[in-house]
Coordinates of C-alpha atoms in Angstrom, one line a residue:
Chain G
M1310 CA -13.2 58.1 -80.0
A1311 CA -11.6 55.4 -82.0
E1312 CA -11.5 51.7 -80.8
L1313 CA -8.0 51.2 -79.0
G1314 CA -8.5 48.1 -77.5
V1315 CA -6.0 45.3 -78.5
K1316 CA -5.5 41.6 -77.7
I1317 CA -2.3 40.0 -76.6
G1318 CA -3.0 36.3 -76.1
N1319 CA -5.9 36.2 -73.8
L1320 CA -5.3 39.5 -72.5
H1321 CA -7.7 42.2 -73.4
L1322 CA -6.1 45.7 -73.3
N1323 CA -8.1 48.8 -73.3
N1324 CA -5.5 50.5 -75.3
P1325 CA -2.1 49.4 -76.4
V1326 CA -0.1 51.6 -74.0
L1327 CA 1.9 49.5 -71.2
T1328 CA 4.8 50.6 -69.4
A1329 CA 8.2 48.9 -69.4
S1330 CA 9.4 46.9 -66.6
G1331 CA 12.1 48.6 -64.3
T1332 CA 10.9 52.0 -65.4
F1333 CA 7.5 52.4 -63.7
G1334 CA 8.3 50.8 -60.3
Y1335 CA 4.9 49.4 -59.1
G1336 CA 3.0 52.1 -60.7
E1337 CA 2.3 53.6 -57.5
E1338 CA 5.2 56.1 -57.9
F1339 CA 3.4 57.7 -60.8
A1340 CA -0.1 57.9 -59.1
D1341 CA 0.4 61.4 -58.4
F1342 CA 0.8 62.3 -62.2
I1343 CA -1.6 59.9 -64.0
D1344 CA -4.7 57.9 -63.5
L1345 CA -3.1 54.4 -63.8
N1346 CA -6.5 53.0 -64.8
S1347 CA -6.2 55.1 -68.1
L1348 CA -3.4 52.9 -69.4
G1349 CA -3.7 49.6 -71.0
G1350 CA -1.8 47.9 -68.3
F1351 CA 1.5 48.3 -66.4
I1352 CA 4.4 45.9 -66.3
V1353 CA 5.8 46.0 -62.7
K1354 CA 9.5 45.7 -62.2
G1355 CA 11.7 42.4 -62.7
T1356 CA 10.9 40.0 -60.0
T1357 CA 13.0 37.1 -59.0
L1358 CA 12.5 33.9 -56.9
E1359 CA 14.9 35.4 -54.1
P1360 CA 15.5 39.1 -53.0
R1361 CA 18.2 40.8 -54.9
Q1362 CA 20.4 43.8 -53.8
G1363 CA 21.2 44.8 -57.6
N1364 CA 24.8 46.0 -58.6
D1365 CA 27.0 48.6 -56.8
Y1366 CA 26.4 52.2 -57.2
P1367 CA 27.0 53.8 -59.7
R1368 CA 24.3 52.3 -61.8
M1369 CA 23.5 54.9 -64.3
V1370 CA 25.0 57.3 -66.7
E1371 CA 23.4 59.8 -69.0
T1372 CA 24.5 59.1 -72.8
P1373 CA 23.5 61.1 -76.1
S1374 CA 19.6 60.7 -76.3
G1375 CA 19.8 58.2 -73.6
M1376 CA 21.2 56.5 -70.8
L1377 CA 22.9 53.4 -69.6
N1378 CA 21.7 51.6 -66.6
A1379 CA 23.2 48.6 -64.5
V1380 CA 20.4 48.2 -61.8
G1381 CA 20.8 44.5 -61.9
L1382 CA 17.2 43.5 -61.0
Q1383 CA 17.1 44.8 -57.5
N1384 CA 13.8 43.5 -56.1
K1385 CA 12.3 42.0 -52.9
G1386 CA 11.5 38.6 -54.3
V1387 CA 8.4 37.2 -55.5
D1388 CA 7.1 36.1 -52.0
Y1389 CA 7.5 39.8 -50.9
F1390 CA 5.6 40.9 -54.1
I1391 CA 2.9 38.5 -53.6
E1392 CA 2.2 39.4 -49.9
N1393 CA 3.1 43.0 -49.6
I1394 CA 2.6 44.7 -53.2
Y1395 CA 0.2 42.6 -55.2
P1396 CA -2.8 43.3 -52.6
R1397 CA -2.3 47.1 -53.2
L1398 CA -2.0 46.7 -56.9
T1399 CA -5.5 44.9 -57.2
E1400 CA -7.1 48.3 -56.6
Y1401 CA -6.4 49.3 -60.3
T1402 CA -8.5 48.1 -63.0
S1403 CA -5.9 48.1 -65.8
E1404 CA -3.9 45.0 -66.3
I1405 CA -1.0 44.2 -64.1
I1406 CA 1.7 42.2 -65.8
V1407 CA 4.7 40.9 -63.8
N1408 CA 8.2 40.9 -65.4
I1409 CA 10.0 37.8 -64.0
S1410 CA 13.7 36.9 -64.2
G1411 CA 15.9 34.1 -62.9
S1412 CA 19.5 32.6 -62.7
A1413 CA 18.2 29.1 -63.8
V1414 CA 15.4 27.6 -65.8
E1415 CA 13.8 26.1 -62.4
D1416 CA 13.7 29.8 -61.0
Y1417 CA 11.5 31.1 -63.8
A1418 CA 9.2 28.3 -63.5
K1419 CA 8.9 28.5 -59.7
V1420 CA 8.1 32.3 -60.1
A1421 CA 5.8 31.8 -62.7
E1422 CA 3.9 29.1 -60.9
K1423 CA 3.6 31.3 -57.6
L1424 CA 2.1 34.2 -60.0
N1425 CA -0.3 31.8 -61.8
A1426 CA -2.3 31.4 -58.5
L1427 CA -3.0 35.3 -58.6
P1428 CA -6.4 36.0 -59.9
R1429 CA -5.5 39.6 -61.1
I1430 CA -2.2 38.6 -62.7
N1431 CA -3.4 37.7 -66.3
A1432 CA 0.0 37.8 -68.0
I1433 CA 3.6 37.7 -67.3
E1434 CA 6.7 38.9 -69.3
V1435 CA 9.5 36.7 -69.0
N1436 CA 12.8 38.6 -69.1
I1437 CA 15.4 36.4 -71.0
S1438 CA 17.4 39.5 -71.8
C1439 CA 18.7 41.4 -69.0
P1440 CA 22.1 42.5 -69.8
N1441 CA 23.0 43.5 -66.1
V1442 CA 23.2 40.1 -64.3
K1443 CA 26.1 37.8 -64.1
T1444 CA 24.3 34.4 -64.7
G1445 CA 21.0 33.9 -66.4
G1446 CA 19.3 37.0 -67.8
M1447 CA 20.4 37.6 -71.2
A1448 CA 22.4 34.3 -71.3
F1449 CA 19.1 32.8 -71.9
G1450 CA 17.8 35.1 -74.5
T1451 CA 20.9 35.1 -76.9
T1452 CA 20.5 31.5 -77.9
T1453 CA 17.6 29.9 -79.5
T1454 CA 18.1 26.6 -77.3
G1455 CA 18.3 28.9 -74.0
A1456 CA 15.3 30.9 -74.9
A1457 CA 13.4 27.8 -76.0
A1458 CA 14.2 26.0 -72.7
V1459 CA 13.1 29.1 -70.4
T1460 CA 9.9 29.4 -72.4
K1461 CA 9.1 25.8 -72.2
A1462 CA 9.5 25.5 -68.5
V1463 CA 7.5 28.7 -67.9
R1464 CA 4.7 27.5 -70.2
E1465 CA 4.2 24.4 -68.1
A1466 CA 4.1 26.4 -65.0
F1467 CA 1.8 29.3 -66.2
D1468 CA -1.5 29.0 -68.0
K1469 CA -2.2 32.6 -68.7
T1470 CA -0.7 35.1 -71.2
L1471 CA 3.0 34.3 -71.5
I1472 CA 5.1 37.2 -72.9
V1473 CA 8.7 36.6 -73.7
K1474 CA 11.0 39.6 -73.6
L1475 CA 13.6 39.5 -76.3
S1476 CA 17.2 40.7 -76.1
P1477 CA 18.5 42.8 -79.1
N1478 CA 22.1 41.7 -78.4
V1479 CA 21.9 39.0 -81.0
T1480 CA 22.8 38.4 -84.6
D1481 CA 19.3 37.5 -85.7
I1482 CA 16.5 38.3 -83.4
T1483 CA 13.8 36.5 -85.5
E1484 CA 15.4 33.1 -84.8
I1485 CA 15.0 33.7 -81.1
A1486 CA 11.4 34.8 -81.7
R1487 CA 10.6 31.9 -83.6
A1488 CA 12.0 29.7 -81.0
V1489 CA 9.9 31.0 -78.3
E1490 CA 6.7 30.9 -80.5
A1491 CA 7.5 27.2 -81.1
E1492 CA 7.4 26.6 -77.3
G1493 CA 4.2 28.3 -76.7
A1494 CA 4.9 31.9 -76.1
D1495 CA 1.7 34.0 -76.5
A1496 CA 3.6 37.2 -77.5
V1497 CA 7.2 38.7 -77.6
S1498 CA 8.1 41.9 -76.3
L1499 CA 11.1 43.8 -77.8
I1500 CA 13.6 45.2 -77.4
N1501 CA 15.3 45.1 -74.0
T1502 CA 18.3 47.3 -73.6
L1503 CA 21.1 47.3 -76.0
M1504 CA 24.4 46.4 -74.1
G1505 CA 26.8 49.5 -74.0
M1506 CA 29.5 51.2 -72.2
A1507 CA 30.7 54.6 -71.5
I1508 CA 34.1 55.8 -70.0
D1509 CA 34.9 58.9 -67.9
V1510 CA 38.1 60.0 -69.8
E1511 CA 39.3 62.4 -67.0
R1512 CA 39.1 59.9 -64.4
Q1513 CA 40.1 57.1 -66.9
K1514 CA 37.3 54.8 -65.3
P1515 CA 34.1 53.4 -66.7
Y1516 CA 31.0 55.3 -65.5
L1517 CA 29.2 52.2 -64.0
S1518 CA 30.4 49.9 -61.4
T1519 CA 29.8 46.9 -63.7
Y1520 CA 31.7 48.7 -66.7
T1521 CA 28.9 47.7 -69.1
G1522 CA 25.1 48.4 -68.8
G1523 CA 21.9 48.6 -70.9
L1524 CA 21.3 51.4 -73.2
S1525 CA 17.8 52.9 -73.5
G1526 CA 16.1 56.1 -74.4
A1527 CA 15.5 57.7 -77.7
A1528 CA 18.9 56.6 -79.1
V1529 CA 18.0 53.1 -79.4
R1530 CA 14.5 53.8 -81.3
P1531 CA 15.4 52.9 -84.8
V1532 CA 17.1 49.8 -83.8
A1533 CA 14.0 48.7 -82.1
V1534 CA 11.6 49.8 -84.7
R1535 CA 13.7 47.7 -87.3
M1536 CA 13.7 44.7 -85.1
V1537 CA 9.8 44.9 -84.4
W1538 CA 9.3 45.3 -88.2
Q1539 CA 11.7 42.0 -88.9
V1540 CA 9.9 39.9 -86.0
H1541 CA 6.6 40.8 -87.5
K1542 CA 7.4 39.2 -90.7
A1543 CA 8.8 36.3 -88.9
V1544 CA 6.1 35.1 -86.3
K1545 CA 2.4 35.0 -86.0
I1546 CA 2.1 35.8 -82.4
P1547 CA 1.5 39.4 -81.4
I1548 CA 4.5 41.8 -80.8
I1549 CA 4.8 44.3 -77.9
G1550 CA 7.2 46.8 -79.0
L1551 CA 9.4 49.1 -77.0
G1552 CA 12.6 50.8 -77.2
G1553 CA 13.0 54.7 -77.0
I1554 CA 9.4 55.7 -77.3
M1555 CA 9.2 59.1 -76.0
S1556 CA 6.0 60.2 -77.5
G1557 CA 2.6 59.3 -79.2
R1558 CA 4.4 59.8 -82.7
D1559 CA 7.2 57.3 -81.6
A1560 CA 4.6 54.7 -80.4
M1561 CA 2.8 55.0 -83.8
E1562 CA 6.0 54.0 -85.5
F1563 CA 6.1 50.7 -83.6
I1564 CA 2.5 50.0 -84.3
L1565 CA 2.9 50.6 -87.9
A1566 CA 6.1 48.4 -87.8
G1567 CA 4.0 45.6 -86.4
A1568 CA 3.4 46.0 -82.7
T1569 CA 0.1 45.2 -81.3
A1570 CA 0.9 47.1 -78.1
I1571 CA 3.8 49.2 -77.0
E1572 CA 5.6 49.7 -73.7
V1573 CA 7.1 53.0 -72.6
G1574 CA 10.1 52.9 -70.6
T1575 CA 12.8 55.6 -70.0
A1576 CA 10.6 58.4 -71.1
N1577 CA 8.6 58.0 -67.9
F1578 CA 11.6 59.4 -66.2
I1579 CA 11.6 62.6 -68.0
N1580 CA 7.7 63.1 -68.2
P1581 CA 5.8 61.0 -65.7
K1582 CA 2.6 61.9 -67.7
V1583 CA 3.8 60.5 -71.0
T1584 CA 2.0 57.5 -71.0
V1585 CA -1.3 59.1 -70.9
E1586 CA -0.3 61.5 -73.4
I1587 CA 0.5 58.6 -75.7
V1588 CA -3.0 57.1 -75.2
D1589 CA -4.6 60.4 -76.2
Y1590 CA -2.2 60.8 -79.3
I1591 CA -3.0 57.5 -80.6
N1592 CA -6.8 58.2 -80.5
E1593 CA -6.2 61.7 -82.1
Y1594 CA -4.0 59.9 -84.7
C1595 CA -6.6 57.4 -85.7
Q1596 CA -9.3 60.0 -86.2
R1597 CA -7.0 62.1 -88.1
H1598 CA -6.3 59.3 -90.4
G1599 CA -9.9 58.3 -90.5
V1600 CA -9.2 54.9 -88.9
S1601 CA -12.0 53.5 -86.5
D1602 CA -9.9 50.8 -84.9
I1603 CA -6.1 50.8 -84.1
N1604 CA -6.0 47.2 -85.2
Q1605 CA -6.3 48.4 -88.8
L1606 CA -2.8 50.1 -88.5
I1607 CA -0.9 47.3 -86.8
G1608 CA 2.0 46.2 -89.2
I1609 CA 0.8 47.8 -92.3
I1610 CA 4.6 48.7 -93.4
Chain Q
M693 CA 16.0 57.1 -37.5
E694 CA 14.0 56.0 -40.3
K695 CA 12.5 58.7 -42.5
N696 CA 9.7 57.6 -45.1
D697 CA 7.4 60.7 -44.8
T698 CA 7.3 61.0 -48.6
M699 CA 4.7 58.2 -48.6
T700 CA 2.3 61.0 -47.6
A701 CA 3.6 63.7 -49.7
H702 CA 2.3 64.6 -53.2
N703 CA 4.5 65.2 -56.2
Y704 CA 3.5 67.8 -58.8
M705 CA 4.7 68.6 -62.2
V706 CA 4.5 72.4 -62.7
D707 CA 5.6 75.0 -65.4
F708 CA 7.2 77.8 -63.5
T709 CA 8.2 81.4 -65.1
I710 CA 11.4 82.7 -64.1
T711 CA 11.0 86.1 -62.5
D712 CA 14.4 87.0 -61.1
T713 CA 17.9 85.8 -62.1
E714 CA 21.0 87.0 -60.3
Y715 CA 24.6 85.9 -60.2
V716 CA 25.4 85.2 -56.6
S717 CA 29.1 84.0 -57.4
P718 CA 30.9 83.7 -60.6
D719 CA 29.5 80.3 -61.4
V720 CA 26.3 80.3 -59.4
V721 CA 23.1 82.0 -60.2
L722 CA 20.0 82.3 -58.0
L723 CA 16.9 81.8 -60.0
K724 CA 13.3 82.9 -58.6
M725 CA 10.2 81.6 -60.2
T726 CA 6.7 81.5 -59.9
P727 CA 4.2 79.0 -61.3
A728 CA 3.1 79.9 -64.9
D729 CA -0.5 79.2 -63.9
S730 CA -0.9 81.7 -60.9
K731 CA -3.7 79.4 -59.4
V732 CA -0.9 77.1 -58.5
Q733 CA 0.1 77.9 -55.0
L734 CA 3.2 76.6 -53.5
K735 CA 1.8 76.8 -50.1
E736 CA -0.4 74.1 -50.9
M737 CA 2.5 71.8 -51.8
N738 CA 3.7 71.3 -48.3
I739 CA 7.4 71.7 -49.5
R740 CA 9.8 71.0 -46.6
P741 CA 13.5 72.2 -46.3
G742 CA 16.1 69.7 -47.8
Q743 CA 13.6 68.4 -50.3
F744 CA 14.6 68.8 -54.1
A745 CA 13.1 69.4 -57.5
Q746 CA 13.7 67.7 -61.0
V747 CA 14.1 70.3 -63.5
K748 CA 13.7 69.7 -67.2
T749 CA 16.6 71.3 -68.9
P750 CA 15.5 74.0 -71.5
D751 CA 15.4 73.0 -75.2
N752 CA 16.4 69.5 -74.2
A753 CA 19.9 70.3 -73.5
T754 CA 20.1 66.9 -71.6
F755 CA 18.2 63.8 -72.0
L756 CA 17.3 63.5 -68.3
R757 CA 16.2 66.1 -65.7
R758 CA 18.5 67.5 -63.3
P759 CA 18.0 67.3 -59.5
I760 CA 18.3 70.5 -57.7
S761 CA 17.9 71.3 -53.9
I762 CA 15.1 73.5 -53.2
C763 CA 16.7 76.8 -51.7
F764 CA 13.7 78.7 -50.5
V765 CA 10.2 79.1 -51.0
D766 CA 8.6 82.5 -50.7
L767 CA 5.1 81.8 -49.7
E768 CA 4.2 85.5 -49.8
Q769 CA 5.3 85.9 -53.3
N770 CA 4.5 82.4 -54.5
K771 CA 8.1 82.0 -55.5
L772 CA 10.5 79.1 -55.5
W773 CA 14.2 79.7 -55.3
L774 CA 16.7 77.5 -56.9
L775 CA 20.7 77.9 -56.5
V776 CA 22.2 76.5 -59.8
R777 CA 26.0 76.1 -60.3
N778 CA 27.5 75.7 -63.6
A779 CA 28.3 71.9 -63.3
G780 CA 27.7 70.8 -66.9
N781 CA 25.3 71.0 -69.9
G782 CA 22.1 70.4 -67.9
S783 CA 22.8 73.0 -65.0
R784 CA 24.3 75.4 -67.4
A785 CA 21.0 75.5 -69.5
I786 CA 19.0 76.0 -66.4
M787 CA 21.1 78.7 -65.0
N788 CA 21.3 80.7 -68.3
S789 CA 17.3 80.8 -68.6
P790 CA 16.3 84.4 -68.9
V791 CA 13.6 86.2 -67.1
G792 CA 10.2 85.1 -68.7
A793 CA 11.6 81.7 -69.6
T794 CA 9.5 78.5 -68.6
L795 CA 11.0 75.6 -66.8
N796 CA 9.0 72.5 -66.2
I797 CA 9.8 71.2 -62.7
I798 CA 8.5 68.1 -60.6
L799 CA 8.5 68.8 -56.9
P800 CA 8.7 68.3 -54.0
L801 CA 10.9 65.3 -53.9
G802 CA 12.5 63.2 -51.2
N803 CA 12.6 63.7 -47.5
G804 CA 13.7 66.9 -46.0
F805 CA 16.0 67.5 -43.0
G806 CA 14.2 66.1 -39.9
M807 CA 13.5 68.1 -36.6
E808 CA 13.7 65.0 -34.4
I809 CA 17.5 65.3 -33.7
C810 CA 17.8 69.0 -33.7
G811 CA 17.9 70.2 -30.2
D812 CA 18.4 73.9 -29.3
T813 CA 21.9 74.5 -30.8
P814 CA 21.9 73.1 -34.4
L815 CA 24.9 73.6 -36.6
L816 CA 24.2 73.8 -40.5
I817 CA 27.2 73.1 -42.6
G818 CA 27.1 73.9 -46.3
G819 CA 29.8 73.4 -48.8
G820 CA 29.7 75.5 -52.2
V821 CA 26.3 75.2 -53.7
G822 CA 25.4 72.8 -50.9
C823 CA 24.4 75.9 -48.9
A824 CA 21.2 76.2 -50.9
P825 CA 18.9 73.9 -48.8
L826 CA 20.3 75.4 -45.6
L827 CA 18.5 78.8 -46.1
M828 CA 15.0 77.2 -46.1
F829 CA 15.9 75.1 -43.3
G830 CA 17.4 78.0 -41.3
A831 CA 14.2 79.9 -41.9
H832 CA 12.1 77.1 -40.8
L833 CA 14.2 76.6 -37.6
K834 CA 13.9 80.3 -36.8
A835 CA 10.2 80.3 -37.2
N836 CA 10.1 77.3 -34.6
G837 CA 12.2 79.3 -32.2
I838 CA 15.6 77.8 -32.8
T839 CA 18.5 79.9 -33.7
P840 CA 20.8 77.7 -35.9
T841 CA 24.4 78.4 -36.4
F842 CA 25.6 78.2 -40.1
L843 CA 29.1 77.2 -41.1
I844 CA 29.7 77.6 -45.0
G845 CA 32.7 76.8 -47.1
A846 CA 33.9 78.3 -50.5
R847 CA 37.0 78.4 -52.7
N848 CA 37.5 82.1 -52.1
K849 CA 35.8 85.2 -51.1
D850 CA 34.0 85.7 -54.5
F851 CA 32.5 82.0 -54.1
V852 CA 30.9 82.5 -50.8
L853 CA 27.1 81.9 -51.1
L854 CA 24.1 83.2 -49.4
E855 CA 25.9 84.8 -46.3
D856 CA 23.6 87.7 -46.1
K857 CA 20.4 85.8 -46.5
L858 CA 21.6 83.2 -44.1
S859 CA 22.7 85.6 -41.4
V860 CA 19.0 86.7 -41.0
Y861 CA 18.3 83.5 -39.2
G862 CA 21.4 82.9 -37.2
P863 CA 25.2 83.6 -37.0
V864 CA 27.4 82.6 -40.0
Y865 CA 30.8 81.5 -40.1
V866 CA 32.9 81.2 -43.1
S867 CA 35.8 79.1 -44.3
T868 CA 37.7 79.9 -47.7
D869 CA 40.3 77.6 -49.2
D870 CA 42.8 80.5 -49.6
G871 CA 41.8 82.4 -46.6
S872 CA 40.7 85.2 -48.3
Y873 CA 37.5 85.5 -46.2
G874 CA 36.9 83.8 -42.8
D875 CA 38.8 81.1 -41.6
K876 CA 41.7 79.6 -43.9
G877 CA 41.2 76.1 -44.8
L878 CA 38.7 73.3 -45.0
V879 CA 35.2 73.8 -43.6
I880 CA 35.7 71.1 -41.0
D881 CA 38.8 72.9 -39.7
N882 CA 36.7 76.1 -38.8
H883 CA 37.2 77.3 -35.3
I884 CA 33.6 77.3 -34.5
L885 CA 33.6 73.4 -34.6
K886 CA 35.6 73.5 -31.4
E887 CA 32.1 74.5 -29.7
K888 CA 29.5 72.0 -28.8
F889 CA 26.2 71.9 -30.7
S890 CA 22.9 69.8 -30.2
S891 CA 23.2 68.5 -33.8
I892 CA 24.8 68.7 -37.3
Y893 CA 23.0 69.1 -40.5
T894 CA 25.1 69.2 -43.7
C895 CA 24.9 69.5 -47.6
G896 CA 27.9 69.7 -49.8
P897 CA 30.8 67.7 -51.2
L898 CA 30.9 64.1 -50.0
P899 CA 34.5 64.5 -48.6
M900 CA 33.2 67.5 -46.5
M901 CA 30.1 65.7 -45.3
K902 CA 32.0 62.4 -44.4
A903 CA 34.4 64.5 -42.5
A904 CA 31.5 66.5 -40.5
A905 CA 29.9 63.1 -39.9
A906 CA 33.1 61.9 -38.3
I907 CA 33.1 65.0 -36.1
A908 CA 29.7 64.4 -35.2
K909 CA 30.2 60.9 -34.3
E910 CA 33.2 61.6 -32.3
K911 CA 31.5 64.4 -30.3
N912 CA 28.4 62.3 -29.9
M913 CA 26.1 64.8 -32.0
P914 CA 23.3 63.5 -34.0
C915 CA 23.9 64.3 -37.6
E916 CA 22.1 64.3 -41.0
V917 CA 23.5 64.5 -44.5
S918 CA 22.2 65.4 -47.8
L919 CA 23.4 63.1 -50.6
E920 CA 23.4 63.8 -54.2
N921 CA 23.9 60.5 -55.9
V922 CA 23.5 60.5 -59.5
M923 CA 19.7 60.0 -60.3
G924 CA 17.5 58.9 -63.2
C925 CA 13.8 59.6 -62.3
G926 CA 13.7 61.3 -58.9
I927 CA 10.7 59.5 -57.9
G928 CA 12.0 56.0 -56.8
A929 CA 11.0 54.0 -59.9
C930 CA 14.5 53.5 -61.8
L931 CA 16.5 52.4 -58.8
C932 CA 19.6 54.2 -60.0
C933 CA 20.7 56.4 -57.3
V934 CA 21.1 53.8 -54.6
E935 CA 23.1 54.1 -51.5
K936 CA 24.1 51.3 -49.1
T937 CA 22.3 51.6 -46.0
V938 CA 21.5 49.4 -42.8
K939 CA 18.3 48.6 -44.7
G940 CA 20.2 47.5 -48.0
N941 CA 20.3 49.6 -51.1
V942 CA 17.9 52.3 -51.0
C943 CA 17.1 55.1 -53.4
V944 CA 18.5 58.5 -52.4
C945 CA 15.7 60.2 -54.3
K946 CA 12.8 58.6 -52.3
E947 CA 14.4 57.5 -48.9
G948 CA 16.9 60.5 -49.0
P949 CA 18.2 62.8 -50.0
V950 CA 18.5 63.5 -46.3
F951 CA 19.9 60.6 -44.3
N952 CA 20.7 60.3 -40.5
I953 CA 24.4 59.0 -40.5
T954 CA 23.5 56.1 -38.4
Q955 CA 21.5 54.7 -41.5
L956 CA 24.5 54.8 -43.8
L957 CA 27.4 52.4 -44.1
W958 CA 30.2 54.9 -44.9
Q959 CA 30.2 56.3 -41.5
N960 CA 31.6 53.1 -39.9

């Protein structure tokens, strides 16, 4: 068995495999298929200050090697999470990371402050990159000043590991990464979904109620790998890579490009056991390549 | 009536081997299959009528799985039946799978039809391939001493599905668009609907289900409908297949696919 443990800020993960927010529910949806404790951790779905109903149906359409979604951060709010969901999640030993989102800088700070009080939450992932909400979300993630402002506010409210999730819908993602690093982010995760659109030509209407949505799945992987590689050259903080990881082989692509850990998203919909298969693959890969510790392979490209 | 019995149900991901494949209409195939690992017993999965399966398409014909109603479970032969209509790349790849091929399937998903509203004389209305779950439900009702009445609709005589199999469990009435078999016209115009039933259960095209629900409401009959909103995961994780209900947006895959019409906002 190779050493698979990695460190993100003060967060020690047993292995580099996490789940991407919004694709793994609260973890429990997958408990019939895998042992959740065998993951490095799981990132639960986007949580906001107030409950949100999300966007109207239809919210999803399959596209070549991927899918567009426009869920729009449907969730029951941070207070509901703390009272009803968090207690159930504490029975798992793997790390629980909460993804947070908001429409205003103060909302992010308030959610972060509430989560800071929970002993089993050692990290949050700040979503400044959701393309599916009208205000906030990606608006913060597409300018260096917006990204910096959110990071600064959350940093003041949260004293554990702070991960900022970056949008790929920018001209130069390294600028944004540097901006959040300068404001005290412990890590960056990338990429969130790529903004896209698909039209039903027979009905002459867009497939999604919101017209545009976020593209995920295998189709986005080369874009994501490129961005992880670029950001790895630009910042000193660790990177969590995601975007179209469908297998262990794909996960290794991100690690070699510079990711310390990886998140598996859309692939969970197709194979609910894929995360544990990726953990096994990474171990096997290390042994096959004569590497005793996964950390020796991070960013060697 | 709120339904959330999936909280106690276990989901399985199983490889099935196709044992029988039969065209039952020009564009629908009935696939029968058994777990590739013979130790896997369907009777241990507590599959209920109205639940569905997420089928991985052969050779990655599509990116996502395809949700398909469970048509019947033959516990003696340990076989699962799926009725698959040629509706696109995914269903086409599934229906063209030959005997001996393997399909990876997640099941049983969602909530099935509820017995609470049933009464002594339920009417089960199916449109097109929506007849599929009515077979297992009809068998279940019969086993519980209730004789259902079936009403099924199709384009024409050649497209009528499962009539022989359904008739084992109760009388079957048919409507065809062109009148080539049974009553001419829409399912909901069938003469049998003039009679009184204790409840209505329906699965099929949305306009048909809405019309059936309107009749149920007008005649004060309880009614359940099986929705087929476009799904991502099928297990309540992606929140894509939402339907507006009195409880807000809920996942059809997890809280449904069967809903009492009193829960849905479209019945008003």
